[in-house]
Each structure stands twice: as structure tokens, then as C-alpha cells.
CSV table of C-alpha atoms in Angstrom, one decimal:
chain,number,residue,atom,x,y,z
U,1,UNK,CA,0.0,0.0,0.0
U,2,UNK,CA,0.7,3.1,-0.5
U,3,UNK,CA,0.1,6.8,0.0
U,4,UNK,CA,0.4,10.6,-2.1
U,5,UNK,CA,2.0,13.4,-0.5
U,6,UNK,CA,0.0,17.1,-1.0
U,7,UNK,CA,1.4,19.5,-2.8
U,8,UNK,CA,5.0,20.7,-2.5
U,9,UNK,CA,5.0,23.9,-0.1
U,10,UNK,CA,8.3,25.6,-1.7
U,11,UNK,CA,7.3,24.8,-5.2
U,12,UNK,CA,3.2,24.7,-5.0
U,13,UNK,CA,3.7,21.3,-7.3
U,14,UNK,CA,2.9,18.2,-6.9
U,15,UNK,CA,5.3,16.4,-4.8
U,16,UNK,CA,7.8,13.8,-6.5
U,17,UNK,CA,7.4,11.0,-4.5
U,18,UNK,CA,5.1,8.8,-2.2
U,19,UNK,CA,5.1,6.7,0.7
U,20,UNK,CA,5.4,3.1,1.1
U,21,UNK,CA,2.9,2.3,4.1
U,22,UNK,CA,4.0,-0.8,5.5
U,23,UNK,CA,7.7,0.9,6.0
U,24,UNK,CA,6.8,4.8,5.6
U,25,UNK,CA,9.8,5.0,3.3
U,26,UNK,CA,9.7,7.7,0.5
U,27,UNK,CA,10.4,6.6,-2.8
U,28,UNK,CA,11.3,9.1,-5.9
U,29,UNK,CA,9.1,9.4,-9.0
U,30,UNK,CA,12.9,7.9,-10.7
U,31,UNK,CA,12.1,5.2,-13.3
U,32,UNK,CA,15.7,3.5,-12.2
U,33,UNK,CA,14.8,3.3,-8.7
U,34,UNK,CA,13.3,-0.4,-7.9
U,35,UNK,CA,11.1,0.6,-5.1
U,36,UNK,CA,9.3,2.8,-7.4
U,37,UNK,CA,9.1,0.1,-10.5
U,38,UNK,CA,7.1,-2.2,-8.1
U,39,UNK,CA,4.8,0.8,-7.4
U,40,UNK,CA,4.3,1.2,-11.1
U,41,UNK,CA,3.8,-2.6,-11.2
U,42,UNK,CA,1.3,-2.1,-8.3
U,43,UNK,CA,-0.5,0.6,-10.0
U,44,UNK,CA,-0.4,-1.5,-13.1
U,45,UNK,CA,-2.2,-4.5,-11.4
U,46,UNK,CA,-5.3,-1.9,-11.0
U,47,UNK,CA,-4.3,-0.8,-7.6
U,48,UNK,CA,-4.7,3.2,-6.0
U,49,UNK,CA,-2.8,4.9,-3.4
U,50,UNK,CA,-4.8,6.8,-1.0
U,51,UNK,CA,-5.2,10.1,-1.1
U,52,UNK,CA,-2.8,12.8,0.1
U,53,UNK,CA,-3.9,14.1,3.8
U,54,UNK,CA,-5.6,17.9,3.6
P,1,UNK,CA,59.5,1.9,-23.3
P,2,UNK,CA,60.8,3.2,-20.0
P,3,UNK,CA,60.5,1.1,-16.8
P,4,UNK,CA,57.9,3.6,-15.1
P,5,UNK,CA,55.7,3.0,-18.0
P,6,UNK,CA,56.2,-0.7,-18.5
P,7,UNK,CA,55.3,-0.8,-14.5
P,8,UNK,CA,52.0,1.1,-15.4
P,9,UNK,CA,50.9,-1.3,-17.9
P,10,UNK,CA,51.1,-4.0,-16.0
P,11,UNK,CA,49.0,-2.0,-13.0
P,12,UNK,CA,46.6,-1.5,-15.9
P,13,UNK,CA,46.0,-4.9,-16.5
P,14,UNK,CA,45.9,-6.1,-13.1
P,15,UNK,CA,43.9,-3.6,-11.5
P,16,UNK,CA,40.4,-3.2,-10.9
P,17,UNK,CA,39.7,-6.4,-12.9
P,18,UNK,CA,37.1,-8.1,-10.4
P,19,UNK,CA,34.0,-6.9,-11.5
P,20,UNK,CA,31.9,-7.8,-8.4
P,21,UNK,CA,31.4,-5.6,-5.6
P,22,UNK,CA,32.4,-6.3,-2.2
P,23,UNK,CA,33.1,-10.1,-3.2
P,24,UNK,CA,34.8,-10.6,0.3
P,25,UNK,CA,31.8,-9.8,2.3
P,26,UNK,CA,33.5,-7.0,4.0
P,27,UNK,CA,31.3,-4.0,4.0
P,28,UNK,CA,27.8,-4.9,6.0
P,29,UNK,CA,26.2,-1.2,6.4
P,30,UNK,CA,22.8,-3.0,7.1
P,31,UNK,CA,24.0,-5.1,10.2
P,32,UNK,CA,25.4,-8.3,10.6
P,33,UNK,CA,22.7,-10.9,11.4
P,34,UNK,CA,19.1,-11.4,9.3
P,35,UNK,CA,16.1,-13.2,9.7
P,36,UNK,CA,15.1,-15.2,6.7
P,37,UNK,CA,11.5,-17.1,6.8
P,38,UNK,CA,9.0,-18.8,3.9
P,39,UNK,CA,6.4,-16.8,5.6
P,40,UNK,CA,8.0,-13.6,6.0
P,41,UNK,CA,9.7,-10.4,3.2
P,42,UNK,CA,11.0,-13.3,0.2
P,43,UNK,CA,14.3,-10.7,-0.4
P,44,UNK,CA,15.7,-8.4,1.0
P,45,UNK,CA,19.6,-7.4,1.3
P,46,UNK,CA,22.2,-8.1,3.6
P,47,UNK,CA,25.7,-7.9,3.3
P,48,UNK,CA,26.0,-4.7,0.9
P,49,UNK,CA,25.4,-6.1,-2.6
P,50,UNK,CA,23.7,-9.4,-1.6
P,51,UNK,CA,20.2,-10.4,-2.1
P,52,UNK,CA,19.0,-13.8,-0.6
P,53,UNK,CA,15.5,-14.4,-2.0
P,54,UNK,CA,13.4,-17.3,-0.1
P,55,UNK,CA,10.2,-18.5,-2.3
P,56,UNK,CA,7.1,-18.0,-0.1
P,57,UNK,CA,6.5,-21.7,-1.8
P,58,UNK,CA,8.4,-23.2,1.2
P,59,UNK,CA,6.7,-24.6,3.7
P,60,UNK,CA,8.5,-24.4,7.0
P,61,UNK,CA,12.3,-23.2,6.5
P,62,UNK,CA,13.6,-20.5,8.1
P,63,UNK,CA,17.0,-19.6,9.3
P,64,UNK,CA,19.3,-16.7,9.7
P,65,UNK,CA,22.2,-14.7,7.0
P,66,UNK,CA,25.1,-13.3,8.9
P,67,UNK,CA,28.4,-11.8,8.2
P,68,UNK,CA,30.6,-14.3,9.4
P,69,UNK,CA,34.2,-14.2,10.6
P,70,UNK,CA,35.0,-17.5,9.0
P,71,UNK,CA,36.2,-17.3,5.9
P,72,UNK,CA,39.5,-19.0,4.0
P,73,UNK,CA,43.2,-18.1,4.3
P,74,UNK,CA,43.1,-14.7,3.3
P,75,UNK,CA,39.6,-13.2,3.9
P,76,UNK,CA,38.5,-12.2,6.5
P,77,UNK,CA,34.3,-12.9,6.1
P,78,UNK,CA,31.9,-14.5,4.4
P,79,UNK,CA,28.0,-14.5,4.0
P,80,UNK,CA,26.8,-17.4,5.8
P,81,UNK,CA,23.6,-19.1,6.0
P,82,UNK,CA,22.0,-21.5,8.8
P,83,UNK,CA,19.0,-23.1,8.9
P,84,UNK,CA,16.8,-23.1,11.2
P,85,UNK,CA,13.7,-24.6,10.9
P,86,UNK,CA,14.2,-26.8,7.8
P,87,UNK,CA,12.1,-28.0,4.9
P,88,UNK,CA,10.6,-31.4,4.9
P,89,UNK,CA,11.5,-31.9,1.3
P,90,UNK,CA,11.9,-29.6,-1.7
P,91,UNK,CA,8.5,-28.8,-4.1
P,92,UNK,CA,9.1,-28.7,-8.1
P,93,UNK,CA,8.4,-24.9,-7.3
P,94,UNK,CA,10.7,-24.2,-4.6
P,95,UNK,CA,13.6,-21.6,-4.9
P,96,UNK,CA,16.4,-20.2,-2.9
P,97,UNK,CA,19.2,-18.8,-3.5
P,98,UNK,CA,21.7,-15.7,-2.9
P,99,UNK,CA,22.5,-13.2,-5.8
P,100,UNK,CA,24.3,-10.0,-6.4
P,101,UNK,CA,23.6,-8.1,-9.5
P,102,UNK,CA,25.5,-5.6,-11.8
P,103,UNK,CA,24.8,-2.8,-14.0
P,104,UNK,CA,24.9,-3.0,-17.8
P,105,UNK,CA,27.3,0.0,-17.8
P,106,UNK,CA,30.0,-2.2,-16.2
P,107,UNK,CA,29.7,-5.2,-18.5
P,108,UNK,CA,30.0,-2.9,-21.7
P,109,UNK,CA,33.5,-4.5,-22.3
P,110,UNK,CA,32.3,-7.9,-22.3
P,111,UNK,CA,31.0,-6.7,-25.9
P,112,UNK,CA,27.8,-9.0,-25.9
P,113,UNK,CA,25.9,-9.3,-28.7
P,114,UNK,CA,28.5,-8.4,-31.6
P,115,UNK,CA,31.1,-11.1,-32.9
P,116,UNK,CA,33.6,-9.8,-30.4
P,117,UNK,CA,32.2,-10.9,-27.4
P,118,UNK,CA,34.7,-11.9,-24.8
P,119,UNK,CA,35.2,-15.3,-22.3
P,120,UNK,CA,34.7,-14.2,-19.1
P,121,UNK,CA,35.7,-16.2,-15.5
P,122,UNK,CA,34.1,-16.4,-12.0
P,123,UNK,CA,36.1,-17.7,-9.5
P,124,UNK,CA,34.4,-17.7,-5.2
P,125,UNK,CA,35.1,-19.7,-1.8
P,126,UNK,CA,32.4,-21.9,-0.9
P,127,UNK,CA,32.0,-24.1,2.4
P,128,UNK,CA,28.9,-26.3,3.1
P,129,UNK,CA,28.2,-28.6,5.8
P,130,UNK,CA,26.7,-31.0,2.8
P,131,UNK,CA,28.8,-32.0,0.0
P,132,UNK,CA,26.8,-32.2,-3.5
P,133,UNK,CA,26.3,-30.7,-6.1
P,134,UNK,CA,24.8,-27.0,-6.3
P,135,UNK,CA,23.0,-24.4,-9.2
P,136,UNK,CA,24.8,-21.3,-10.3
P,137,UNK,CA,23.5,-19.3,-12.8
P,138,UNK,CA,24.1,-15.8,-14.9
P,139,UNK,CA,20.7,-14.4,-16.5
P,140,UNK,CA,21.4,-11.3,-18.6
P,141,UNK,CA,18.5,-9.6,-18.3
P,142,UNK,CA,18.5,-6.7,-20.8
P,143,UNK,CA,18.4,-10.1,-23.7
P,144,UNK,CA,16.0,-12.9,-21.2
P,145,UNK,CA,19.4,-14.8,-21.6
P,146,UNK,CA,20.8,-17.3,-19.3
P,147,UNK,CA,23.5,-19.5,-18.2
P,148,UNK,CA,23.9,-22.2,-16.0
P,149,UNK,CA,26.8,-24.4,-14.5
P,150,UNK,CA,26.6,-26.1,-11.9
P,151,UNK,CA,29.3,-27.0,-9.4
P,152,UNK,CA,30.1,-29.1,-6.8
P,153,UNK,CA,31.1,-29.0,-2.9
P,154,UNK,CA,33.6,-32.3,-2.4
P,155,UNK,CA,34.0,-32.4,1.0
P,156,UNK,CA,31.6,-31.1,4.1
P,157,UNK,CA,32.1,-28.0,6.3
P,158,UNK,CA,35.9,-27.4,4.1
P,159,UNK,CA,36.1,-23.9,2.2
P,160,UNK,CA,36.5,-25.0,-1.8
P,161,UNK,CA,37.6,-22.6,-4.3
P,162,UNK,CA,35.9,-23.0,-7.9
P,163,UNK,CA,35.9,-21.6,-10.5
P,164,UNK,CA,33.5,-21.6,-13.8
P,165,UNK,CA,34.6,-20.4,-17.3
P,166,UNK,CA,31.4,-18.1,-18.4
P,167,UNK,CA,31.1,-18.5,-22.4
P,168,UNK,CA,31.0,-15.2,-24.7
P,169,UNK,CA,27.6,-14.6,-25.7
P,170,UNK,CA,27.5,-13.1,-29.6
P,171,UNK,CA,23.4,-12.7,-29.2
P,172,UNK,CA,22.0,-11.3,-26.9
P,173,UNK,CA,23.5,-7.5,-25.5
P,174,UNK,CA,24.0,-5.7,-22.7
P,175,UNK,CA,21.9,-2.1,-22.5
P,176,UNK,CA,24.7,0.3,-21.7
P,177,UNK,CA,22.8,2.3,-18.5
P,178,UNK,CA,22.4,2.0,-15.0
P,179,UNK,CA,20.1,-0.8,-14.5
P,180,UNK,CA,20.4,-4.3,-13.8
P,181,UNK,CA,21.9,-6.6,-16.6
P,182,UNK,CA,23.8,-9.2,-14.8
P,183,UNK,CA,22.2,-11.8,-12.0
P,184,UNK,CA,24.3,-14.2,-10.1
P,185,UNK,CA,22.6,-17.2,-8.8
P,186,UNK,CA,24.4,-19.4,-5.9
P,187,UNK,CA,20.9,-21.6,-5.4
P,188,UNK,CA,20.7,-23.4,-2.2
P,189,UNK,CA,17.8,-25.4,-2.9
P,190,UNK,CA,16.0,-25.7,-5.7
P,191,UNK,CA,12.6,-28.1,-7.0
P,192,UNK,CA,12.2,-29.7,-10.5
P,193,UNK,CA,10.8,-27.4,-12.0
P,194,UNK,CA,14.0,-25.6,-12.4
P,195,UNK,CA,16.8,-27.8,-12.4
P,196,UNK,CA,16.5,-29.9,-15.3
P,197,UNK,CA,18.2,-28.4,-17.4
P,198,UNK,CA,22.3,-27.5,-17.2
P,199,UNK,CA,23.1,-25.2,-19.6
P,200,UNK,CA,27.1,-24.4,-20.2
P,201,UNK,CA,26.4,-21.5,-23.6
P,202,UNK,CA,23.5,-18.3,-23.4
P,203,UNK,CA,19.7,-19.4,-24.0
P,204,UNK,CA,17.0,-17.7,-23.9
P,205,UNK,CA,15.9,-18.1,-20.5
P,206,UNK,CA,13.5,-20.9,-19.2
P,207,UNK,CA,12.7,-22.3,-16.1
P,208,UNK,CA,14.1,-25.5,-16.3
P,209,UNK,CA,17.5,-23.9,-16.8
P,210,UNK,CA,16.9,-21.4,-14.2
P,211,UNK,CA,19.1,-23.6,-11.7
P,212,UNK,CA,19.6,-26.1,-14.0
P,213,UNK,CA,22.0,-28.7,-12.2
P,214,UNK,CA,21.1,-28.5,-9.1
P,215,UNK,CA,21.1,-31.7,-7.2
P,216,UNK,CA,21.3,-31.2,-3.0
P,217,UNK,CA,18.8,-29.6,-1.1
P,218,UNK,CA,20.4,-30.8,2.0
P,219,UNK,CA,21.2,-27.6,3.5
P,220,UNK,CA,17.5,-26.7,3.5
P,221,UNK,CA,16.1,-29.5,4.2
P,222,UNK,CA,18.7,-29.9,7.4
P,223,UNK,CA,18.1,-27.9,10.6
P,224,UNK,CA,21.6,-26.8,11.6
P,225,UNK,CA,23.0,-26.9,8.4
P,226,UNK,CA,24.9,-24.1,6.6
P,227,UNK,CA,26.0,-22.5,3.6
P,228,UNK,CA,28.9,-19.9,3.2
P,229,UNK,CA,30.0,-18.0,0.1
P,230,UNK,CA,32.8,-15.4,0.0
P,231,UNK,CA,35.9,-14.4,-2.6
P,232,UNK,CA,33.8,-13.9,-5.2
P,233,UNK,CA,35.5,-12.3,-8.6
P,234,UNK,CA,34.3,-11.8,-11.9
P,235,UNK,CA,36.5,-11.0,-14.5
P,236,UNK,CA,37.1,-11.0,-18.2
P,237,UNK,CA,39.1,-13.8,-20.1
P,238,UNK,CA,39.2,-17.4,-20.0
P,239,UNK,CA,40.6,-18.0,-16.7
P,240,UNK,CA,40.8,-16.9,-12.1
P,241,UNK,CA,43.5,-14.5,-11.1
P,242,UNK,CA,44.3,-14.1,-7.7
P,243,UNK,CA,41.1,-12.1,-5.7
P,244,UNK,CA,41.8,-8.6,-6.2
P,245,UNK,CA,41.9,-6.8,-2.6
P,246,UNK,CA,41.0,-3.4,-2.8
P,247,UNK,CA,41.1,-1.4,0.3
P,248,UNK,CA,38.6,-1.3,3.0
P,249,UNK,CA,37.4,2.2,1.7
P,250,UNK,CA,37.1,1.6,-1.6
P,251,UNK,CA,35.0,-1.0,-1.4
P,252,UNK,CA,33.1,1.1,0.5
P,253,UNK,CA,32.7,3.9,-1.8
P,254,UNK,CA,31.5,1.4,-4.5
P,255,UNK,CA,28.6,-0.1,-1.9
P,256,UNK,CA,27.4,3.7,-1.6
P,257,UNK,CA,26.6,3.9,-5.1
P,258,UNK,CA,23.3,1.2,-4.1
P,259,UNK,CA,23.5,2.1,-0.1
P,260,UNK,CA,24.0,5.3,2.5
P,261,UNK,CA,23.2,4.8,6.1
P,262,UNK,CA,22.9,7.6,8.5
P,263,UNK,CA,23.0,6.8,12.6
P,264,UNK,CA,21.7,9.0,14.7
P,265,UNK,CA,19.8,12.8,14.6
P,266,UNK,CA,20.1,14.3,11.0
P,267,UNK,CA,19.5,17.9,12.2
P,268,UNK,CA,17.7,20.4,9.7
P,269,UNK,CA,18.7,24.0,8.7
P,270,UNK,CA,15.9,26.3,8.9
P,271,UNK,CA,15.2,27.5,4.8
P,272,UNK,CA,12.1,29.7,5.6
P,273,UNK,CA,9.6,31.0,8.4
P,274,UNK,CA,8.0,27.7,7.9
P,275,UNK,CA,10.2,25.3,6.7
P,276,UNK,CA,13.7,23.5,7.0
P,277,UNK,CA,16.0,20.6,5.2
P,278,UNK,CA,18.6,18.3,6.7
P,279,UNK,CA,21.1,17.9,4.1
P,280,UNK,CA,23.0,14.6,3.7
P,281,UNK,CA,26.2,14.9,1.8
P,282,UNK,CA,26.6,11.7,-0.5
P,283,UNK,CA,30.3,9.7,-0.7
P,284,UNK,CA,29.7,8.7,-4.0
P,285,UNK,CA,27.0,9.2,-6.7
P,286,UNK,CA,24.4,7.3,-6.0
P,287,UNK,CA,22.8,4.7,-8.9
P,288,UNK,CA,19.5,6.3,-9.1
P,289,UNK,CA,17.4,8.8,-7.0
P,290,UNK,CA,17.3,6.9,-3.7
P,291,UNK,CA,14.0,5.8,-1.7
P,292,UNK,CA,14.7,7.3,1.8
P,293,UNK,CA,14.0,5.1,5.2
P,294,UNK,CA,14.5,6.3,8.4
P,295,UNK,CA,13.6,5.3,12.2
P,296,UNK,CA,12.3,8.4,13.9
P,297,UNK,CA,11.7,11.9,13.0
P,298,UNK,CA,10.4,15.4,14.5
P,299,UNK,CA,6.7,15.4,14.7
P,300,UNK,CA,4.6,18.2,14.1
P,301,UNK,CA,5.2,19.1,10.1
P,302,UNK,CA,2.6,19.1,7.8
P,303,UNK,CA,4.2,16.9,5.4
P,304,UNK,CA,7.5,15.4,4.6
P,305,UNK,CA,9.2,15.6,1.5
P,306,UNK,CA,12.0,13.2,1.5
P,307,UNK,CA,13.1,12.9,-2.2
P,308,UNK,CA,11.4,15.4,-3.9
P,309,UNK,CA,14.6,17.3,-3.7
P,310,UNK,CA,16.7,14.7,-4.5
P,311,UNK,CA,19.1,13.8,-7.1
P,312,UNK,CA,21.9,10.9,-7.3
P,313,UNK,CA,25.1,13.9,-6.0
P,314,UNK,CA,22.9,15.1,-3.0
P,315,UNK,CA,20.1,14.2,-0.7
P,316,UNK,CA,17.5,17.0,1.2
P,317,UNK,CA,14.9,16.2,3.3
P,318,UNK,CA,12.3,18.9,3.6
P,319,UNK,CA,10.7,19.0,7.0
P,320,UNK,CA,6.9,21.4,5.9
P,321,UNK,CA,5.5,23.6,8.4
P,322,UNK,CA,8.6,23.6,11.3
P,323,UNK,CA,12.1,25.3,11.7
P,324,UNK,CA,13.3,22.5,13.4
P,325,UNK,CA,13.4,19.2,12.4
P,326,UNK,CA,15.9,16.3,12.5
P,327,UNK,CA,15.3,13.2,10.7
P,328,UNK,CA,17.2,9.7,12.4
P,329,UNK,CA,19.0,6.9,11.4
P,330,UNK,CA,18.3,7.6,7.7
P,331,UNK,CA,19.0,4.8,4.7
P,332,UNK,CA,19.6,6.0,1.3
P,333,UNK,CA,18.9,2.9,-1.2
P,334,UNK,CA,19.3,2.4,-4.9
P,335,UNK,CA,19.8,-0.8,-4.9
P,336,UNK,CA,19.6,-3.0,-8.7
């Protein structure tokens, strides 16, 4: 599972990453990175990350 | 030719040949003992650059990875396994095994996939408590390629040397990047399913050669028993040289491409009314953008943005909404 992150404060864009629940780590929107291919894969298997908090 | 410059050559040629990283099981930035269970995480890595994976097919096995102190004449530890719990017997679809992997943009001199490719040699220590007969395998994954040659432990609980000639492969390529390409297999136990086939040139992969030649499953299927790897070098041409040493930090500096670990309170600098980073200086450029772990940090932000601000030369952690945050015990991974 995992979860958004709202909007970047300094920027105002959306943030670049999102958090892996079941360790809270943070993994990059980087294509190389493994942690975020098996997101993509998770995504890909129909799959949603909950929403960013308010 | 001058002496000086007859000296370099030969430096040349006999330096930085082993391709592996940290193939003497010296750098351990993640601890030194692991818990490995069929019904817990399948992989996970231990000893910088080494990936046990444990097939959630198993039954009962479970058992514990350490860095161990014994190791052959000359090293000084090895990646050991023990069983714990073990395996009644070994399902067609049972794995396990212990890899490392390498990036395509170190192999570009094996010159796969053109009529140049190059013999290349692995040469490790190995020490069992059962004798037999044991999978090893190469799978090029930028061409679905594979190897596998099996090899086999003569005598119980003795560190063996081997060493297995890895053909050229004129098919299939190597992408030239910073992903995975290379996959080194030491299987432990393996079922039917995979081991039927030995295969000693490239083929596209299939299962049955996925540890094709793997006899003993002894070591799983024994409470107690073990399984120890270490002095492992992979180098181009048709034959072992002697284990390249390199120095304690240069190994070092090559495991923080994939791994960083922080101890303790990574205090922030205040950047606005509102806001603040801690700012982690990086040994060595990091593989890709790394996922960020960490064990505690300062509550009371609105949001954490750990790698939004990230690249592979330098790491910020933006703390939103206070002035004065520390993040703790933070990991940096980019593992393949």
C-alpha cells in the first residue's frame, strides 16, 4: 500500500514521490529506482494509493 | 619503453579487474545478522550487494544470514547461512538462492551481442556442511538470456575454491545504462521445475535452466545446516586470477553507489519562516534517486518531502511547516 503526498509547499507542485505504508519510506518518481518500479507494477495491477492528507 | 611506463601497464591490466562488488563480504552497512522465513519479506539485502531471496513456496524453512568471521586463508568474512527450521522436502516450485547483481554500464567490455564478445571467468570460496552438487547461474536480463553451470562442494564443512569459465555470448546484449543486466545465482535449494536443465552457452531463458543442475537440497532441508560463500571475482578472459583486494574504503565507496546509512539525529537547517531541510552529503554518486528510510523523526510538520529534492550527487529532506526538524537513522537505497 501506499500513500500521495500534497502538494510541495516551496514549489506549490505536486510532490515527486510517495510513501510506502507498510515501512513509511519515501520513494522518488525515478524510473531507475526499484522501489518505485514495483509501485508502477502495483498501480499496473489496477491498484490506488490513497489520497494525500488535507 | 621506460621502466615507469612498462610498470603502469602491468598496473593497468591487473587492477580493478574483479567486477563484483564487495566479493569478500567486508562491508555490512545494514547489520550483521538477518532473519530469513517462507512466511515472511522473500528478499531483502544483507551484506552490501547481496540479495537472498526465499520463495514463499516453502513450507516451514527459516534460518538466519550473517556476516561471518570464517572465511579461507586470506579473507576475512563471508555471507553465511543456517538453517533453522528446515524443509521437509523440496517442491518442483521451490527456490532459494543468494545473488548480487551488476549494472549494464560495467559489462559494456564484455561486448555482448557483436562477434567480439569476450570469455569471461568467475572464480568464489564456498563451504557447506553438505557435499553435492549445487545451481549457479548468470541471466542477462537486458536479452532474457541465461546461463547455468553447476558445481560441486567435495568435501563437508571445508572452504573449496571453484571456478566456472562463463562463455561469450555473440546474441544477446547488454543495455549500456544503470540498470540491472547481470544476475548471479548461488541456489541453495532448488525443486524440479528448475533444475533440469544444465546449460554451459547463453539461451533464452526458461525455467528448467533457471538452476539447472542443481542436485542437493540438503542444506534446506537440514536444521543446523549451513552455507557460506565469500571471494567472489568476476573477470574478463578465460581464466581466475588471484582475488583482487582493494582497500577497506574503496569498497566502501562502490557499496554507496546502491546504499548510504545515516546513525543518529540528522539535524535540519531552517530555509524559511516555515520550513527547513537536513542535508546529507553523499560519498559517492548514488545509482539512481534513492528511496529514503528512516527510524524516527520530528513530529509536528505538515508533510515530509524526502526525495522530492533529491538527485543521485545530494540528498535534502524537507521538514513542511517547522524550523526545526531532524530526521534519524536515515537509509539511502538504490539498490539494482
Amino acid at each position: 500500500m501506499y500513500k500521495l503526498l500534497p502538494n510541495d509547499p516551496i514549489k506549490n507542485e505536486p510532490a515527486k514521490e510517495i510513501v510506502r505504508l507498510s515501512d513509511n519510506a519515501h520513494i522518488p518518481f525515478d524510473e531507475a529506482n526499484r522501489d518505485y518500479q514495483e509501485y508502477l507494477e502495483w498501480v499496473a495491477e489496477g491498484n490506488t494509493p490513497e489520497p494525500a492528507d488535507e | 619503453m621506460t621502466r615507469a611506463s612498462q610498470l603502469s601497464q602491468v598496473a593497468n591490466t591487473y587492477s580493478n579487474r574483479n567486477l563484483i562488488i564487495n566479493g569478500a563480504m567486508q562491508i555490512s552497512q545494514r547489520g550483521t545478522s538477518w532473519s530469513h522465513a517462507h512466511d515472511g519479506t522473500q528478499w531483502f539485502y544483507t551484506i552490501d550487494r547481496y540479495e537472498p531471496y526465499l520463495r514463499s513456496t516453502h513450507s516451514t524453512l527459516d534460518g538466519t544470514w550473517s556476516q561471518s568471521t570464517d572465511a579461507p586463508n586470506g579473507f576475512s568474512n563471508s555471507l553465511l547461512w543456517t538453517t533453522g527450521t528446515a524443509e521437509s522436502s523440496i517442491n518442483a516450485d521451490d527456490f532459494f538462492y543468494v545473488r548480487t547483481k551488476l549494472e549494464g554500464q560495467t559489462l559494456q567490455q564484455l561486448a555482448y551481442g557483436t562477434s567480439s564478445a569476450k570469455v569471461s571467468t568467475i572464480s568464489f570460496w564456498i563451504k557447506s556442511s553438505v557435499a553435492g552438487t549445487y545451481g549457479f547461474s548468470i541471466y542477462n536480463q537486458d536479452s532474457d538470456r541465461q546461463v547455468a553451470i553447476p558445481y560441486t562442494i567435495n568435501s563437508a564443512n571445508t572452504w573449496e575454491k571453484k571456478t566456472i569459465t562463463i562463455p561469450a555470448d555473440t546474441t544477446g546484449s547488454i543495455d549500456n545504462d544503470n540498470n540491472a543486466s547481470f544476475n548471479f545465482y548461488w541456489f541453495i535449494d532448488a525443486g524440479s521445475d528448475f533444475t533440469t536443465t544444465s546449460q554451459s552457452t547463453w539461451t533464452t531463458y526458461s525455467n528448467s535452466v533457471f538452476a539447472g543442475g542443481h542436485s542437493q537440497n540438503g542444506v534446506a532441508t537440514t536444521s543446523g545446516a549451513t552455507f557460506a560463500i565469500t571471494g567472489i571475482q568476476y573477470e574478463v578472459g578465460e581464466s581466475a586470477t588471484e582475488f583482487e583486494h582493494r582497500p577497506y574504503t574503496t569498497e566502501l565507496l562502490l557499496c554507496q553507489r546502491y546504499y548510504n546509512f545515516y546513525e543518529g539525529d540528522n539535524y535540519s537547517c531552517v530555509y524559511s519562516t516555515s520550513n527547513c531541510f537536513t542535508i546529507l552529503d553523499l560519498p559517492s554518486e548514488m545509482r539512481a534517486v534513492p528511496t529514503v528510510g528512516y527510524s524516527d523523526r520530528r513530529a509536528g510538520a505538515s508533510a515530509y518531502y524526502f526525495t522530492s529534492y533529491n538527485y543521485k550527487r545530494r540528498v535534502q529532506l524537507l521538514s513542511a511547516g517547522i524550523t526545526n526538524g531532524y530526521v534519524t537513522n536515515v537509509t539511502l537505497d538504490s539498490e539494482l
